[in-house]
PDB file of C-alpha atoms and ligand atoms in Angstrom:
ATOM      1  CA  MET A  32     -86.595 -76.806   9.365  1.00  0.00           C
ATOM      2  CA  THR A  33     -89.304 -78.330   6.925  1.00  0.00           C
ATOM      3  CA  LYS A  34     -92.283 -76.203   6.120  1.00  0.00           C
ATOM      4  CA  ILE A  35     -95.346 -77.778   6.897  1.00  0.00           C
ATOM      5  CA  ALA A  36     -98.861 -76.775   4.365  1.00  0.00           C
ATOM      6  CA  PRO A  37    -101.457 -78.058   5.568  1.00  0.00           C
ATOM      7  CA  SER A  38    -104.634 -78.661   2.643  1.00  0.00           C
ATOM      8  CA  ILE A  39    -107.943 -77.197   3.509  1.00  0.00           C
ATOM      9  CA  LEU A  40    -109.176 -80.023   1.091  1.00  0.00           C
ATOM     10  CA  SER A  41    -109.676 -82.903   4.145  1.00  0.00           C
ATOM     11  CA  ALA A  42    -110.704 -79.409   6.492  1.00  0.00           C
ATOM     12  CA  ASP A  43    -114.350 -79.340   7.742  1.00  0.00           C
ATOM     13  CA  PHE A  44    -115.660 -76.991   4.491  1.00  0.00           C
ATOM     14  CA  ALA A  45    -119.332 -75.939   7.295  1.00  0.00           C
ATOM     15  CA  ASN A  46    -115.894 -74.737   9.442  1.00  0.00           C
ATOM     16  CA  LEU A  47    -112.886 -72.868   7.648  1.00  0.00           C
ATOM     17  CA  LYS A  48    -112.526 -70.365   9.576  1.00  0.00           C
ATOM     18  CA  SER A  49    -111.806 -71.650  12.591  1.00  0.00           C
ATOM     19  CA  GLU A  50    -110.094 -75.186  10.307  1.00  0.00           C
ATOM     20  CA  ILE A  51    -107.958 -72.813   8.980  1.00  0.00           C
ATOM     21  CA  GLU A  52    -106.996 -71.051  12.892  1.00  0.00           C
ATOM     22  CA  ASP A  53    -106.764 -73.929  14.234  1.00  0.00           C
ATOM     23  CA  VAL A  54    -104.185 -75.500  11.601  1.00  0.00           C
ATOM     24  CA  GLU A  55    -102.402 -71.479  11.582  1.00  0.00           C
ATOM     25  CA  LYS A  56    -102.134 -72.478  15.480  1.00  0.00           C
ATOM     26  CA  SER A  57    -100.620 -74.932  15.809  1.00  0.00           C
ATOM     27  CA  GLY A  58     -97.266 -74.476  13.641  1.00  0.00           C
ATOM     28  CA  ALA A  59     -98.250 -74.603   9.671  1.00  0.00           C
ATOM     29  CA  ASP A  60     -96.016 -72.196   7.305  1.00  0.00           C
ATOM     30  CA  TYR A  61     -98.272 -71.866   4.836  1.00  0.00           C
ATOM     31  CA  ILE A  62    -101.981 -72.730   3.919  1.00  0.00           C
ATOM     32  CA  HIS A  63    -102.418 -74.981   0.894  1.00  0.00           C
ATOM     33  CA  VAL A  64    -105.619 -74.610  -1.043  1.00  0.00           C
ATOM     34  CA  ASP A  65    -106.369 -76.817  -4.462  1.00  0.00           C
ATOM     35  CA  ILE A  66    -107.982 -75.292  -6.920  1.00  0.00           C
ATOM     36  CA  MET A  67    -109.939 -78.083  -9.096  1.00  0.00           C
ATOM     37  CA  ASP A  68    -111.981 -77.601 -12.051  1.00  0.00           C
ATOM     38  CA  GLY A  69    -113.385 -81.237 -13.406  1.00  0.00           C
ATOM     39  CA  HIS A  70    -111.463 -80.830 -16.715  1.00  0.00           C
ATOM     40  CA  PHE A  71    -107.641 -81.361 -15.546  1.00  0.00           C
ATOM     41  CA  VAL A  72    -108.792 -82.784 -12.817  1.00  0.00           C
ATOM     42  CA  PRO A  73    -111.969 -85.326 -12.017  1.00  0.00           C
ATOM     43  CA  ASN A  74    -112.640 -82.956  -9.210  1.00  0.00           C
ATOM     44  CA  ILE A  75    -114.142 -79.622  -8.469  1.00  0.00           C
ATOM     45  CA  THR A  76    -113.299 -77.182  -5.915  1.00  0.00           C
ATOM     46  CA  ILE A  77    -113.221 -73.995  -4.983  1.00  0.00           C
ATOM     47  CA  GLY A  78    -112.187 -70.726  -6.914  1.00  0.00           C
ATOM     48  CA  PRO A  79    -111.012 -66.937  -6.103  1.00  0.00           C
ATOM     49  CA  LEU A  80    -114.012 -65.981  -4.191  1.00  0.00           C
ATOM     50  CA  VAL A  81    -113.448 -68.515  -1.191  1.00  0.00           C
ATOM     51  CA  VAL A  82    -109.721 -67.311  -1.530  1.00  0.00           C
ATOM     52  CA  ASP A  83    -111.068 -63.830  -1.517  1.00  0.00           C
ATOM     53  CA  ALA A  84    -113.053 -65.079   1.625  1.00  0.00           C
ATOM     54  CA  ILE A  85    -110.278 -67.158   3.285  1.00  0.00           C
ATOM     55  CA  ARG A  86    -107.784 -64.083   3.503  1.00  0.00           C
ATOM     56  CA  PRO A  87    -108.428 -62.001   6.123  1.00  0.00           C
ATOM     57  CA  VAL A  88    -108.263 -66.058   7.791  1.00  0.00           C
ATOM     58  CA  THR A  89    -105.171 -66.173   8.700  1.00  0.00           C
ATOM     59  CA  SER A  90    -101.605 -64.095   8.519  1.00  0.00           C
ATOM     60  CA  LEU A  91     -99.898 -67.348   6.454  1.00  0.00           C
ATOM     61  CA  PRO A  92     -99.366 -67.154   2.891  1.00  0.00           C
ATOM     62  CA  LEU A  93    -101.865 -68.560   0.552  1.00  0.00           C
ATOM     63  CA  ASP A  94    -100.167 -71.692  -1.208  1.00  0.00           C
ATOM     64  CA  VAL A  95    -102.554 -71.778  -3.909  1.00  0.00           C
ATOM     65  CA  HIS A  96    -102.454 -74.897  -5.825  1.00  0.00           C
ATOM     66  CA  LEU A  97    -104.096 -74.890  -9.687  1.00  0.00           C
ATOM     67  CA  MET A  98    -105.403 -77.789 -10.699  1.00  0.00           C
ATOM     68  CA  ILE A  99    -107.059 -75.838 -13.645  1.00  0.00           C
ATOM     69  CA  GLU A 100    -106.801 -76.326 -17.615  1.00  0.00           C
ATOM     70  CA  ASN A 101    -106.696 -72.600 -19.513  1.00  0.00           C
ATOM     71  CA  PRO A 102    -104.909 -71.504 -15.799  1.00  0.00           C
ATOM     72  CA  ASP A 103    -104.128 -67.777 -17.613  1.00  0.00           C
ATOM     73  CA  ILE A 104    -107.575 -66.859 -17.513  1.00  0.00           C
ATOM     74  CA  PHE A 105    -107.701 -67.334 -13.651  1.00  0.00           C
ATOM     75  CA  ILE A 106    -104.696 -66.470 -12.320  1.00  0.00           C
ATOM     76  CA  PRO A 107    -105.160 -62.356 -12.506  1.00  0.00           C
ATOM     77  CA  GLU A 108    -108.848 -62.949 -10.022  1.00  0.00           C
ATOM     78  CA  PHE A 109    -106.258 -65.365  -7.397  1.00  0.00           C
ATOM     79  CA  ILE A 110    -103.793 -62.345  -7.376  1.00  0.00           C
ATOM     80  CA  ARG A 111    -106.766 -59.652  -6.271  1.00  0.00           C
ATOM     81  CA  ALA A 112    -108.064 -63.036  -4.248  1.00  0.00           C
ATOM     82  CA  GLY A 113    -104.670 -62.156  -2.286  1.00  0.00           C
ATOM     83  CA  ALA A 114    -102.849 -65.421  -2.740  1.00  0.00           C
ATOM     84  CA  ASN A 115     -99.415 -65.455  -2.098  1.00  0.00           C
ATOM     85  CA  ILE A 116     -98.226 -68.110  -4.524  1.00  0.00           C
ATOM     86  CA  ILE A 117     -99.333 -69.337  -7.590  1.00  0.00           C
ATOM     87  CA  SER A 118     -98.430 -72.641  -8.815  1.00  0.00           C
ATOM     88  CA  VAL A 119     -99.536 -74.229 -12.232  1.00  0.00           C
ATOM     89  CA  HIS A 120     -99.107 -77.982 -13.736  1.00  0.00           C
ATOM     90  CA  VAL A 121     -96.683 -77.708 -16.562  1.00  0.00           C
ATOM     91  CA  GLU A 122     -99.096 -80.009 -18.050  1.00  0.00           C
ATOM     92  CA  THR A 123    -101.762 -77.402 -18.127  1.00  0.00           C
ATOM     93  CA  CYS A 124     -99.819 -74.418 -19.481  1.00  0.00           C
ATOM     94  CA  ARG A 125     -99.133 -73.726 -23.198  1.00  0.00           C
ATOM     95  CA  HIS A 126     -96.254 -71.471 -22.477  1.00  0.00           C
ATOM     96  CA  LEU A 127     -95.366 -71.795 -19.174  1.00  0.00           C
ATOM     97  CA  HIS A 128     -92.328 -68.974 -18.805  1.00  0.00           C
ATOM     98  CA  ARG A 129     -94.751 -66.551 -19.698  1.00  0.00           C
ATOM     99  CA  THR A 130     -97.668 -67.571 -17.431  1.00  0.00           C
ATOM    100  CA  ILE A 131     -94.611 -68.308 -14.814  1.00  0.00           C
ATOM    101  CA  HIS A 132     -93.618 -64.728 -15.206  1.00  0.00           C
ATOM    102  CA  ALA A 133     -97.300 -62.963 -15.450  1.00  0.00           C
ATOM    103  CA  ILE A 134     -96.835 -64.404 -11.918  1.00  0.00           C
ATOM    104  CA  LYS A 135     -94.340 -62.795 -10.726  1.00  0.00           C
ATOM    105  CA  GLU A 136     -94.496 -59.753 -12.761  1.00  0.00           C
ATOM    106  CA  ALA A 137     -97.971 -59.532  -9.787  1.00  0.00           C
ATOM    107  CA  GLY A 138     -95.764 -59.907  -6.969  1.00  0.00           C
ATOM    108  CA  VAL A 139     -96.908 -63.162  -6.004  1.00  0.00           C
ATOM    109  CA  LYS A 140     -93.990 -66.195  -5.912  1.00  0.00           C
ATOM    110  CA  ALA A 141     -95.115 -68.674  -9.192  1.00  0.00           C
ATOM    111  CA  GLY A 142     -94.427 -72.490  -8.892  1.00  0.00           C
ATOM    112  CA  VAL A 143     -94.484 -75.464 -11.846  1.00  0.00           C
ATOM    113  CA  VAL A 144     -96.488 -78.375 -10.442  1.00  0.00           C
ATOM    114  CA  ILE A 145     -95.033 -82.011 -12.512  1.00  0.00           C
ATOM    115  CA  ASN A 146     -97.843 -85.522 -12.092  1.00  0.00           C
ATOM    116  CA  PRO A 147     -96.565 -88.375 -11.432  1.00  0.00           C
ATOM    117  CA  ALA A 148     -95.777 -89.475 -15.032  1.00  0.00           C
ATOM    118  CA  THR A 149     -94.125 -86.568 -16.452  1.00  0.00           C
ATOM    119  CA  SER A 150     -90.324 -86.250 -16.640  1.00  0.00           C
ATOM    120  CA  ALA A 151     -88.149 -83.877 -14.562  1.00  0.00           C
ATOM    121  CA  ASP A 152     -86.550 -82.539 -17.835  1.00  0.00           C
ATOM    122  CA  MET A 153     -89.755 -80.840 -18.604  1.00  0.00           C
ATOM    123  CA  ILE A 154     -89.592 -78.792 -16.188  1.00  0.00           C
ATOM    124  CA  LYS A 155     -85.989 -78.405 -16.404  1.00  0.00           C
ATOM    125  CA  PRO A 156     -85.650 -75.153 -18.689  1.00  0.00           C
ATOM    126  CA  ILE A 157     -88.123 -73.265 -15.897  1.00  0.00           C
ATOM    127  CA  LEU A 158     -86.381 -73.886 -12.840  1.00  0.00           C
ATOM    128  CA  PRO A 159     -84.331 -70.272 -13.470  1.00  0.00           C
ATOM    129  CA  ASP A 160     -87.709 -68.436 -13.320  1.00  0.00           C
ATOM    130  CA  VAL A 161     -89.820 -70.242 -10.519  1.00  0.00           C
ATOM    131  CA  ASP A 162     -89.830 -69.847  -7.109  1.00  0.00           C
ATOM    132  CA  LEU A 163     -91.026 -73.269  -5.896  1.00  0.00           C
ATOM    133  CA  VAL A 164     -90.890 -76.821  -7.713  1.00  0.00           C
ATOM    134  CA  LEU A 165     -94.297 -78.613  -6.475  1.00  0.00           C
ATOM    135  CA  PHE A 166     -94.349 -82.557  -7.284  1.00  0.00           C
ATOM    136  CA  MET A 167     -97.516 -84.369  -7.171  1.00  0.00           C
ATOM    137  CA  THR A 168     -96.308 -87.920  -4.885  1.00  0.00           C
ATOM    138  CA  VAL A 169    -100.638 -88.804  -5.718  1.00  0.00           C
ATOM    139  CA  ASN A 170    -102.515 -87.940  -9.300  1.00  0.00           C
ATOM    140  CA  PRO A 171    -103.535 -84.941  -8.278  1.00  0.00           C
ATOM    141  CA  GLY A 172    -107.991 -84.528  -7.650  1.00  0.00           C
ATOM    142  CA  PHE A 173    -108.508 -86.163  -3.989  1.00  0.00           C
ATOM    143  CA  GLY A 174    -107.271 -86.061  -0.550  1.00  0.00           C
ATOM    144  CA  GLY A 175    -106.179 -89.638   1.109  1.00  0.00           C
ATOM    145  CA  GLN A 176    -104.967 -91.453  -1.539  1.00  0.00           C
ATOM    146  CA  SER A 177    -100.708 -93.221  -1.004  1.00  0.00           C
ATOM    147  CA  PHE A 178     -98.100 -92.101  -1.604  1.00  0.00           C
ATOM    148  CA  ILE A 179     -95.997 -93.087  -4.786  1.00  0.00           C
ATOM    149  CA  PRO A 180     -92.589 -93.603  -3.564  1.00  0.00           C
ATOM    150  CA  SER A 181     -90.535 -93.112  -7.170  1.00  0.00           C
ATOM    151  CA  VAL A 182     -91.565 -89.399  -7.306  1.00  0.00           C
ATOM    152  CA  LEU A 183     -88.460 -89.309  -4.882  1.00  0.00           C
ATOM    153  CA  ASN A 184     -86.224 -90.120  -7.750  1.00  0.00           C
ATOM    154  CA  LYS A 185     -86.930 -87.199  -9.908  1.00  0.00           C
ATOM    155  CA  VAL A 186     -86.850 -84.652  -5.948  1.00  0.00           C
ATOM    156  CA  LYS A 187     -83.485 -85.870  -5.597  1.00  0.00           C
ATOM    157  CA  GLN A 188     -82.677 -85.254  -9.936  1.00  0.00           C
ATOM    158  CA  ILE A 189     -83.924 -81.555  -8.839  1.00  0.00           C
ATOM    159  CA  VAL A 190     -82.085 -81.419  -6.324  1.00  0.00           C
ATOM    160  CA  GLN A 191     -79.376 -82.154  -7.909  1.00  0.00           C
ATOM    161  CA  TRP A 192     -79.776 -79.234 -10.471  1.00  0.00           C
ATOM    162  CA  ARG A 193     -80.390 -77.109  -7.986  1.00  0.00           C
ATOM    163  CA  LYS A 194     -77.375 -76.994  -6.697  1.00  0.00           C
ATOM    164  CA  GLU A 195     -75.789 -77.497  -9.874  1.00  0.00           C
ATOM    165  CA  MET A 196     -77.407 -74.229 -11.462  1.00  0.00           C
ATOM    166  CA  ASN A 197     -77.198 -72.012  -7.748  1.00  0.00           C
ATOM    167  CA  LEU A 198     -80.870 -71.708  -7.176  1.00  0.00           C
ATOM    168  CA  HIS A 199     -82.692 -70.939  -4.858  1.00  0.00           C
ATOM    169  CA  PHE A 200     -87.033 -72.293  -5.187  1.00  0.00           C
ATOM    170  CA  GLU A 201     -88.120 -74.534  -2.223  1.00  0.00           C
ATOM    171  CA  ILE A 202     -88.815 -78.346  -3.522  1.00  0.00           C
ATOM    172  CA  GLU A 203     -92.404 -79.236  -2.282  1.00  0.00           C
ATOM    173  CA  VAL A 204     -94.719 -82.136  -2.418  1.00  0.00           C
ATOM    174  CA  ASP A 205     -97.951 -82.596  -2.293  1.00  0.00           C
ATOM    175  CA  GLY A 206     -99.977 -86.298  -1.970  1.00  0.00           C
ATOM    176  CA  GLY A 207    -100.357 -89.458   0.645  1.00  0.00           C
ATOM    177  CA  VAL A 208     -97.624 -86.941   3.134  1.00  0.00           C
ATOM    178  CA  ASN A 209     -97.812 -89.175   6.631  1.00  0.00           C
ATOM    179  CA  GLN A 210     -95.691 -89.953   9.605  1.00  0.00           C
ATOM    180  CA  ASP A 211     -94.284 -92.562   7.147  1.00  0.00           C
ATOM    181  CA  THR A 212     -93.661 -91.059   4.011  1.00  0.00           C
ATOM    182  CA  SER A 213     -92.629 -87.641   5.603  1.00  0.00           C
ATOM    183  CA  LYS A 214     -89.368 -89.144   6.005  1.00  0.00           C
ATOM    184  CA  LEU A 215     -88.303 -90.185   2.478  1.00  0.00           C
ATOM    185  CA  CYS A 216     -89.370 -87.085   1.870  1.00  0.00           C
ATOM    186  CA  LYS A 217     -87.075 -84.956   4.087  1.00  0.00           C
ATOM    187  CA  GLU A 218     -83.774 -87.772   3.253  1.00  0.00           C
ATOM    188  CA  ALA A 219     -84.268 -86.521  -0.589  1.00  0.00           C
ATOM    189  CA  GLY A 220     -84.636 -82.957   0.230  1.00  0.00           C
ATOM    190  CA  VAL A 221     -88.278 -81.868   0.458  1.00  0.00           C
ATOM    191  CA  ASP A 222     -88.176 -78.027   1.880  1.00  0.00           C
ATOM    192  CA  VAL A 223     -91.958 -78.319   2.255  1.00  0.00           C
ATOM    193  CA  LEU A 224     -94.924 -81.011   2.736  1.00  0.00           C
ATOM    194  CA  VAL A 225     -98.089 -80.364   2.048  1.00  0.00           C
ATOM    195  CA  ALA A 226    -101.051 -82.683   4.176  1.00  0.00           C
ATOM    196  CA  GLY A 227    -104.549 -82.713   4.178  1.00  0.00           C
ATOM    197  CA  SER A 228    -106.311 -85.448   5.974  1.00  0.00           C
ATOM    198  CA  ALA A 229    -102.848 -86.728   7.266  1.00  0.00           C
ATOM    199  CA  ILE A 230    -103.803 -83.280   9.353  1.00  0.00           C
ATOM    200  CA  PHE A 231    -106.941 -82.217   9.207  1.00  0.00           C
ATOM    201  CA  ASN A 232    -108.297 -86.178  10.256  1.00  0.00           C
ATOM    202  CA  ASN A 233    -107.103 -85.816  13.831  1.00  0.00           C
ATOM    203  CA  LYS A 234    -108.178 -83.815  16.226  1.00  0.00           C
ATOM    204  CA  ASP A 235    -105.007 -82.694  17.631  1.00  0.00           C
ATOM    205  CA  ARG A 236    -103.388 -80.646  15.325  1.00  0.00           C
ATOM    206  CA  GLU A 237    -100.571 -79.412  16.577  1.00  0.00           C
ATOM    207  CA  LYS A 238     -99.290 -83.093  17.881  1.00  0.00           C
ATOM    208  CA  ALA A 239    -100.423 -84.588  13.282  1.00  0.00           C
ATOM    209  CA  ILE A 240     -97.912 -81.590  12.647  1.00  0.00           C
ATOM    210  CA  LYS A 241     -95.271 -82.009  15.196  1.00  0.00           C
ATOM    211  CA  VAL A 242     -94.676 -85.943  14.105  1.00  0.00           C
ATOM    212  CA  ILE A 243     -95.025 -85.123  10.269  1.00  0.00           C
ATOM    213  CA  ARG A 244     -92.500 -82.627  10.519  1.00  0.00           C
ATOM    214  CA  ASN A 245     -89.690 -84.137  12.776  1.00  0.00           C
ATOM    215  CA  ALA A 246     -90.865 -87.441  11.790  1.00  0.00           C
TER     216      ALA A 246
HETATM  217  C1  LIG B  57    -104.532 -83.788  -4.465  1.00  0.00           C
HETATM  218  C2  LIG B  57    -104.215 -82.067  -3.779  1.00  0.00           C
HETATM  219  C3  LIG B  57    -103.353 -82.549  -2.713  1.00  0.00           C
HETATM  220  C4  LIG B  57    -104.242 -82.940  -1.772  1.00  0.00           C
HETATM  221  C5  LIG B  57    -103.364 -83.967  -0.624  1.00  0.00           C
HETATM  222  O1  LIG B  57    -104.713 -83.360  -5.709  1.00  0.00           O
HETATM  223  O2  LIG B  57    -103.634 -81.821  -4.638  1.00  0.00           O
HETATM  224  O3  LIG B  57    -103.169 -80.977  -1.955  1.00  0.00           O
HETATM  225  O4  LIG B  57    -105.326 -82.560  -0.394  1.00  0.00           O
HETATM  226  O5  LIG B  57    -104.141 -85.083   0.387  1.00  0.00           O
HETATM  227  P1  LIG B  57    -103.590 -85.825   1.882  1.00  0.00           P
HETATM  228  O6  LIG B  57    -103.109 -85.059   2.124  1.00  0.00           O
HETATM  229  O7  LIG B  57    -104.254 -86.528   2.189  1.00  0.00           O
HETATM  230  O8  LIG B  57    -103.150 -86.815   0.146  1.00  0.00           O
HETATM  231 ZN1  LIG B  58    -102.229 -79.575  -3.531  1.00  0.00          ZN
END
């Protein structure tokens, strides 16, 4: 079954606890947490303090998506705060292999993220080392943007490489996922769908999750 990771970027930040509890009881598989620094992306969100604060609120894995320059500096803090999966952008890592292994050595799952305009070849050498590959289907920075369908060609390429190399990482997509685009993602072979606005802008989260999952 396709996993659903609601992105709390679109949640009501004044009521984060109840928002997370709501999507957990509505069937979410992960809680997707978007960390933005105002440098790598043109927006600022939250840091380790908030991850630490929401940790006791849910038993779901915290899927932490770092959209920050110099992620190596902050990774230990996100680990201490209770992240279960930490994903770093290939565009921000000078020594991607070192960064991925630093995350894994701490007992946390490690993911690599690629932007829409970055080639799949950029992450081919790291595939044997990661637990997750996250494809941005929008340019990162904001919720509520439109899905970029050409990214699915890269997804299909990675699905093929995963098979050829006999690897088992999860494939996740993030950005513009809704009732219509989720179907395309599933057809391309995606395992985990991140959705922010399509879940949190809907009063009935259970229905929203079901619609995306079963599209
Ligand atoms: C975008 C973030 C996404 C965002 C998705 O930079 O990484 O996780 O919250 O929001 P929607 O689903 O509204 O496109
Ligand atoms: Zn994200």
